[in-house]
């Protein structure tokens, strides 16, 4: 059941550079659940993944091979992948921070991985204990071995717009680091507004700089956080620049809406409402997505931050 | 203190049809508080208005002369206006539903009123006990007398995009009703997405239809609700069409974010974040706005639904 069938928004077909079809890169099971205080039981994660696949999402970032010491919420990565009932046509990428993570991913039969880098020195230091240039020493063997094994590799780039320690991030620096990740052999670069501060003009300018530097818009994805309420406006700006892969999190999982540093992901349902309204194909069923997110919200014991889930939830 | 001084977003100057300056039409004291369960004491309303004026907002919709039987939350309209410490350069429009309301407004010294109409038959019936055409019998004497007294009159038009009973609203019908309101002598038409279902393409098309019908974009304002998370994306679409008056509500007052039928107004702070990022002048101070909304949220005993207020609030 799409938004239209739920009775309300009118579909106004795509124009102004909008893509005809968008791939929703669902990060809730990984980026969402890794930020939960509580460790979610593996059975719940598996059912969540299955409900999201049944709702028509074609890419489900399933888990992460970050060391369990850092992200105990995803310490069950091997068990989860071992028990995962993979649906035909659905991709299940996993996050891999280093060669040890790649070893675990390969042993688990993973075919699609993502690495994550930083566009700023401070975040490279804090998150990766490295530098903007130094992080490539970590990525090179991971991406090289993964590609040699025939895996597809996505790269996340964090802090592409603002950094809480450094302030605004020079777009030229983002393009330089991003291009280097693509040159390494990554097939897609996801531009992350990790702290949610970006506004639409900044998004447009960064995308223009990338395409001006010879990076096709098909190689780019966007990953917005709704910390300052800008995620969907930024997404619309990116769509108008032709971006056709958008990261989002079912139910907006991934940030506590009450915390001072709320960093909630763009909610998949709010994205689907926009895409449906714009007449952009995406393959997901809004009613089933809302049901899956409500089911997950009940497991987590708190309401979904997605506006659409709240508005449509019973 | 603007968003930029708060340290995070980068300003990317206006282009692509964006206006250089936007008038924020603050509706929180009226549209927000009339939807609160509790009746807010007049002293609190007065201090809220004063804090919002001090924060640099130039238009504060202060109250409504709807019959107290229908909106007991604003039954103190006369007392509030009598005690209001009007700041120079700030406008304090009030909502006026009929001639009795106009009498009360004139007696209270009001110089700026707003009437509200419906673009759909069902809402005209339910909200005004009239019809789309019949409602003009109510507006004509109100607008005529108000204009003769030298008052400025704004018109709200509800259900411009979707109606919960009728579904999508034909844009041609909205243009027809809207033009008639302007022809009556209203100086501005605020296009309301009363149930929050609109998406950006629909907004662009409606604005194009209005300008194609000879209505200047300067005569139009937009009024979005964030029920399905679309308010700011829709606002950005309207800004790109040259709209330079945007309705919003400090702290997102005006709808319970937990209710099934949440109909929260676009939060003024989230709008200001966008405008600051786009380099569009508006005159308000984000830090003071957030402080005013946090103060009001404490009076109401529940957190603000504004993402920016939550993110910046202590």
PDB file of C-alpha atoms in Angstrom, chain A residues 45-168:
ATOM      1  CA  UNK A  45      16.786  -8.108  14.470  1.00  0.00           C
ATOM      2  CA  UNK A  46      16.125 -11.027  12.137  1.00  0.00           C
ATOM      3  CA  UNK A  47      12.393 -10.460  12.174  1.00  0.00           C
ATOM      4  CA  UNK A  48      12.934  -6.725  11.624  1.00  0.00           C
ATOM      5  CA  UNK A  49      15.115  -7.424   8.587  1.00  0.00           C
ATOM      6  CA  UNK A  50      12.532  -9.843   7.253  1.00  0.00           C
ATOM      7  CA  UNK A  51       9.686  -7.388   7.706  1.00  0.00           C
ATOM      8  CA  UNK A  52      11.676  -4.665   5.926  1.00  0.00           C
ATOM      9  CA  UNK A  53      12.487  -6.993   3.029  1.00  0.00           C
ATOM     10  CA  UNK A  54       8.832  -8.006   2.827  1.00  0.00           C
ATOM     11  CA  UNK A  55       7.950  -4.298   2.663  1.00  0.00           C
ATOM     12  CA  UNK A  56       9.901  -4.117  -0.585  1.00  0.00           C
ATOM     13  CA  UNK A  57      13.186  -2.521   0.448  1.00  0.00           C
ATOM     14  CA  UNK A  58      15.972  -3.778  -1.793  1.00  0.00           C
ATOM     15  CA  UNK A  59      19.029  -2.811   0.250  1.00  0.00           C
ATOM     16  CA  UNK A  60      19.217  -3.607   3.961  1.00  0.00           C
ATOM     17  CA  UNK A  61      22.433  -2.737   5.748  1.00  0.00           C
ATOM     18  CA  UNK A  62      22.314  -5.681   8.079  1.00  0.00           C
ATOM     19  CA  UNK A  63      25.036  -5.231  10.678  1.00  0.00           C
ATOM     20  CA  UNK A  64      28.635  -4.198  11.282  1.00  0.00           C
ATOM     21  CA  UNK A  65      31.920  -5.963  11.928  1.00  0.00           C
ATOM     22  CA  UNK A  66      33.211  -3.194  14.137  1.00  0.00           C
ATOM     23  CA  UNK A  67      34.857  -4.678  17.232  1.00  0.00           C
ATOM     24  CA  UNK A  68      32.201  -5.642  19.803  1.00  0.00           C
ATOM     25  CA  UNK A  69      34.086  -3.621  22.406  1.00  0.00           C
ATOM     26  CA  UNK A  70      33.091  -0.454  20.545  1.00  0.00           C
ATOM     27  CA  UNK A  71      29.617  -1.488  19.406  1.00  0.00           C
ATOM     28  CA  UNK A  72      28.304  -4.240  21.698  1.00  0.00           C
ATOM     29  CA  UNK A  73      24.853  -3.749  20.152  1.00  0.00           C
ATOM     30  CA  UNK A  74      26.078  -5.530  17.009  1.00  0.00           C
ATOM     31  CA  UNK A  75      28.289  -8.167  18.633  1.00  0.00           C
ATOM     32  CA  UNK A  76      25.962 -10.809  17.205  1.00  0.00           C
ATOM     33  CA  UNK A  77      26.948 -10.042  13.594  1.00  0.00           C
ATOM     34  CA  UNK A  78      28.108 -13.612  12.796  1.00  0.00           C
ATOM     35  CA  UNK A  79      25.057 -15.209  14.353  1.00  0.00           C
ATOM     36  CA  UNK A  80      22.722 -12.778  12.614  1.00  0.00           C
ATOM     37  CA  UNK A  81      24.253 -13.378   9.187  1.00  0.00           C
ATOM     38  CA  UNK A  82      24.334 -17.124   9.767  1.00  0.00           C
ATOM     39  CA  UNK A  83      20.628 -17.221  10.522  1.00  0.00           C
ATOM     40  CA  UNK A  84      19.555 -14.536   8.035  1.00  0.00           C
ATOM     41  CA  UNK A  85      16.947 -15.727   5.552  1.00  0.00           C
ATOM     42  CA  UNK A  86      18.184 -13.817   2.520  1.00  0.00           C
ATOM     43  CA  UNK A  87      15.430 -12.900   0.098  1.00  0.00           C
ATOM     44  CA  UNK A  88      16.135 -13.057  -3.642  1.00  0.00           C
ATOM     45  CA  UNK A  89      16.881  -9.643  -5.110  1.00  0.00           C
ATOM     46  CA  UNK A  90      17.658  -8.059  -1.744  1.00  0.00           C
ATOM     47  CA  UNK A  91      21.185  -6.920  -0.907  1.00  0.00           C
ATOM     48  CA  UNK A  92      22.457  -7.159   2.668  1.00  0.00           C
ATOM     49  CA  UNK A  93      25.629  -5.034   2.933  1.00  0.00           C
ATOM     50  CA  UNK A  94      27.576  -4.902   6.179  1.00  0.00           C
ATOM     51  CA  UNK A  95      29.901  -2.293   7.585  1.00  0.00           C
ATOM     52  CA  UNK A  96      33.579  -3.265   7.731  1.00  0.00           C
ATOM     53  CA  UNK A  97      36.077  -0.989   9.474  1.00  0.00           C
ATOM     54  CA  UNK A  98      39.344  -2.859   8.895  1.00  0.00           C
ATOM     55  CA  UNK A  99      40.970  -6.085   7.654  1.00  0.00           C
ATOM     56  CA  UNK A 100      39.918  -8.042  10.730  1.00  0.00           C
ATOM     57  CA  UNK A 101      36.340  -6.972  10.003  1.00  0.00           C
ATOM     58  CA  UNK A 102      36.770  -8.005   6.381  1.00  0.00           C
ATOM     59  CA  UNK A 103      37.979 -11.439   7.456  1.00  0.00           C
ATOM     60  CA  UNK A 104      34.850 -11.854   9.557  1.00  0.00           C
ATOM     61  CA  UNK A 105      32.637 -10.584   6.728  1.00  0.00           C
ATOM     62  CA  UNK A 106      34.190 -12.965   4.195  1.00  0.00           C
ATOM     63  CA  UNK A 107      33.855 -15.890   6.594  1.00  0.00           C
ATOM     64  CA  UNK A 108      30.171 -14.995   6.995  1.00  0.00           C
ATOM     65  CA  UNK A 109      29.610 -15.075   3.227  1.00  0.00           C
ATOM     66  CA  UNK A 110      29.037 -11.342   2.849  1.00  0.00           C
ATOM     67  CA  UNK A 111      29.063 -10.073  -0.755  1.00  0.00           C
ATOM     68  CA  UNK A 112      28.650  -6.353  -0.219  1.00  0.00           C
ATOM     69  CA  UNK A 113      30.515  -4.239   2.285  1.00  0.00           C
ATOM     70  CA  UNK A 114      30.808  -0.605   3.292  1.00  0.00           C
ATOM     71  CA  UNK A 115      33.805   1.209   4.715  1.00  0.00           C
ATOM     72  CA  UNK A 116      33.540   4.513   6.521  1.00  0.00           C
ATOM     73  CA  UNK A 117      35.872   7.487   6.355  1.00  0.00           C
ATOM     74  CA  UNK A 118      35.980  11.008   7.696  1.00  0.00           C
ATOM     75  CA  UNK A 119      36.128  14.276   5.782  1.00  0.00           C
ATOM     76  CA  UNK A 120      37.575  16.103   8.797  1.00  0.00           C
ATOM     77  CA  UNK A 121      40.731  15.719  10.864  1.00  0.00           C
ATOM     78  CA  UNK A 122      38.970  15.862  14.219  1.00  0.00           C
ATOM     79  CA  UNK A 123      36.496  13.132  13.404  1.00  0.00           C
ATOM     80  CA  UNK A 124      39.206  11.007  11.768  1.00  0.00           C
ATOM     81  CA  UNK A 125      41.083  11.289  15.049  1.00  0.00           C
ATOM     82  CA  UNK A 126      38.121  10.614  17.304  1.00  0.00           C
ATOM     83  CA  UNK A 127      36.355   7.940  15.310  1.00  0.00           C
ATOM     84  CA  UNK A 128      39.230   6.226  13.522  1.00  0.00           C
ATOM     85  CA  UNK A 129      42.248   7.218  15.631  1.00  0.00           C
ATOM     86  CA  UNK A 130      43.848   8.379  12.403  1.00  0.00           C
ATOM     87  CA  UNK A 131      44.046  11.406  10.107  1.00  0.00           C
ATOM     88  CA  UNK A 132      42.225  12.326   6.908  1.00  0.00           C
ATOM     89  CA  UNK A 133      45.173  11.097   4.853  1.00  0.00           C
ATOM     90  CA  UNK A 134      46.188   8.348   7.260  1.00  0.00           C
ATOM     91  CA  UNK A 135      42.813   6.636   7.099  1.00  0.00           C
ATOM     92  CA  UNK A 136      43.587   5.504   3.562  1.00  0.00           C
ATOM     93  CA  UNK A 137      46.230   3.163   4.924  1.00  0.00           C
ATOM     94  CA  UNK A 138      43.325   1.335   6.596  1.00  0.00           C
ATOM     95  CA  UNK A 139      41.021   1.459   3.580  1.00  0.00           C
ATOM     96  CA  UNK A 140      43.476   0.367   0.907  1.00  0.00           C
ATOM     97  CA  UNK A 141      43.956  -3.259   1.955  1.00  0.00           C
ATOM     98  CA  UNK A 142      40.284  -3.632   2.878  1.00  0.00           C
ATOM     99  CA  UNK A 143      38.979  -2.299  -0.426  1.00  0.00           C
ATOM    100  CA  UNK A 144      41.726  -4.024  -2.417  1.00  0.00           C
ATOM    101  CA  UNK A 145      41.129  -7.469  -0.918  1.00  0.00           C
ATOM    102  CA  UNK A 146      37.358  -7.055  -1.036  1.00  0.00           C
ATOM    103  CA  UNK A 147      37.449  -6.148  -4.714  1.00  0.00           C
ATOM    104  CA  UNK A 148      39.807  -9.049  -5.430  1.00  0.00           C
ATOM    105  CA  UNK A 149      37.226 -11.328  -3.814  1.00  0.00           C
ATOM    106  CA  UNK A 150      34.552  -9.839  -6.096  1.00  0.00           C
ATOM    107  CA  UNK A 151      32.770  -7.903  -3.371  1.00  0.00           C
ATOM    108  CA  UNK A 152      31.032  -4.629  -4.024  1.00  0.00           C
ATOM    109  CA  UNK A 153      32.284  -1.826  -1.772  1.00  0.00           C
ATOM    110  CA  UNK A 154      30.495   1.331  -0.725  1.00  0.00           C
ATOM    111  CA  UNK A 155      32.247   4.167   1.092  1.00  0.00           C
ATOM    112  CA  UNK A 156      30.648   6.325   3.731  1.00  0.00           C
ATOM    113  CA  UNK A 157      32.130   9.756   4.177  1.00  0.00           C
ATOM    114  CA  UNK A 158      31.271  11.397   7.505  1.00  0.00           C
ATOM    115  CA  UNK A 159      31.102  15.099   8.383  1.00  0.00           C
ATOM    116  CA  UNK A 160      30.677  16.273   4.806  1.00  0.00           C
ATOM    117  CA  UNK A 161      28.946  19.526   5.762  1.00  0.00           C
ATOM    118  CA  UNK A 162      29.683  20.484   9.333  1.00  0.00           C
ATOM    119  CA  UNK A 163      31.788  19.127  12.137  1.00  0.00           C
ATOM    120  CA  UNK A 164      30.961  19.900  15.783  1.00  0.00           C
ATOM    121  CA  UNK A 165      34.611  20.667  16.509  1.00  0.00           C
ATOM    122  CA  UNK A 166      35.727  22.264  13.257  1.00  0.00           C
ATOM    123  CA  UNK A 167      32.517  23.990  12.151  1.00  0.00           C
ATOM    124  CA  UNK A 168      31.738  24.229   8.444  1.00  0.00           C
TER     125      UNK A 168
END
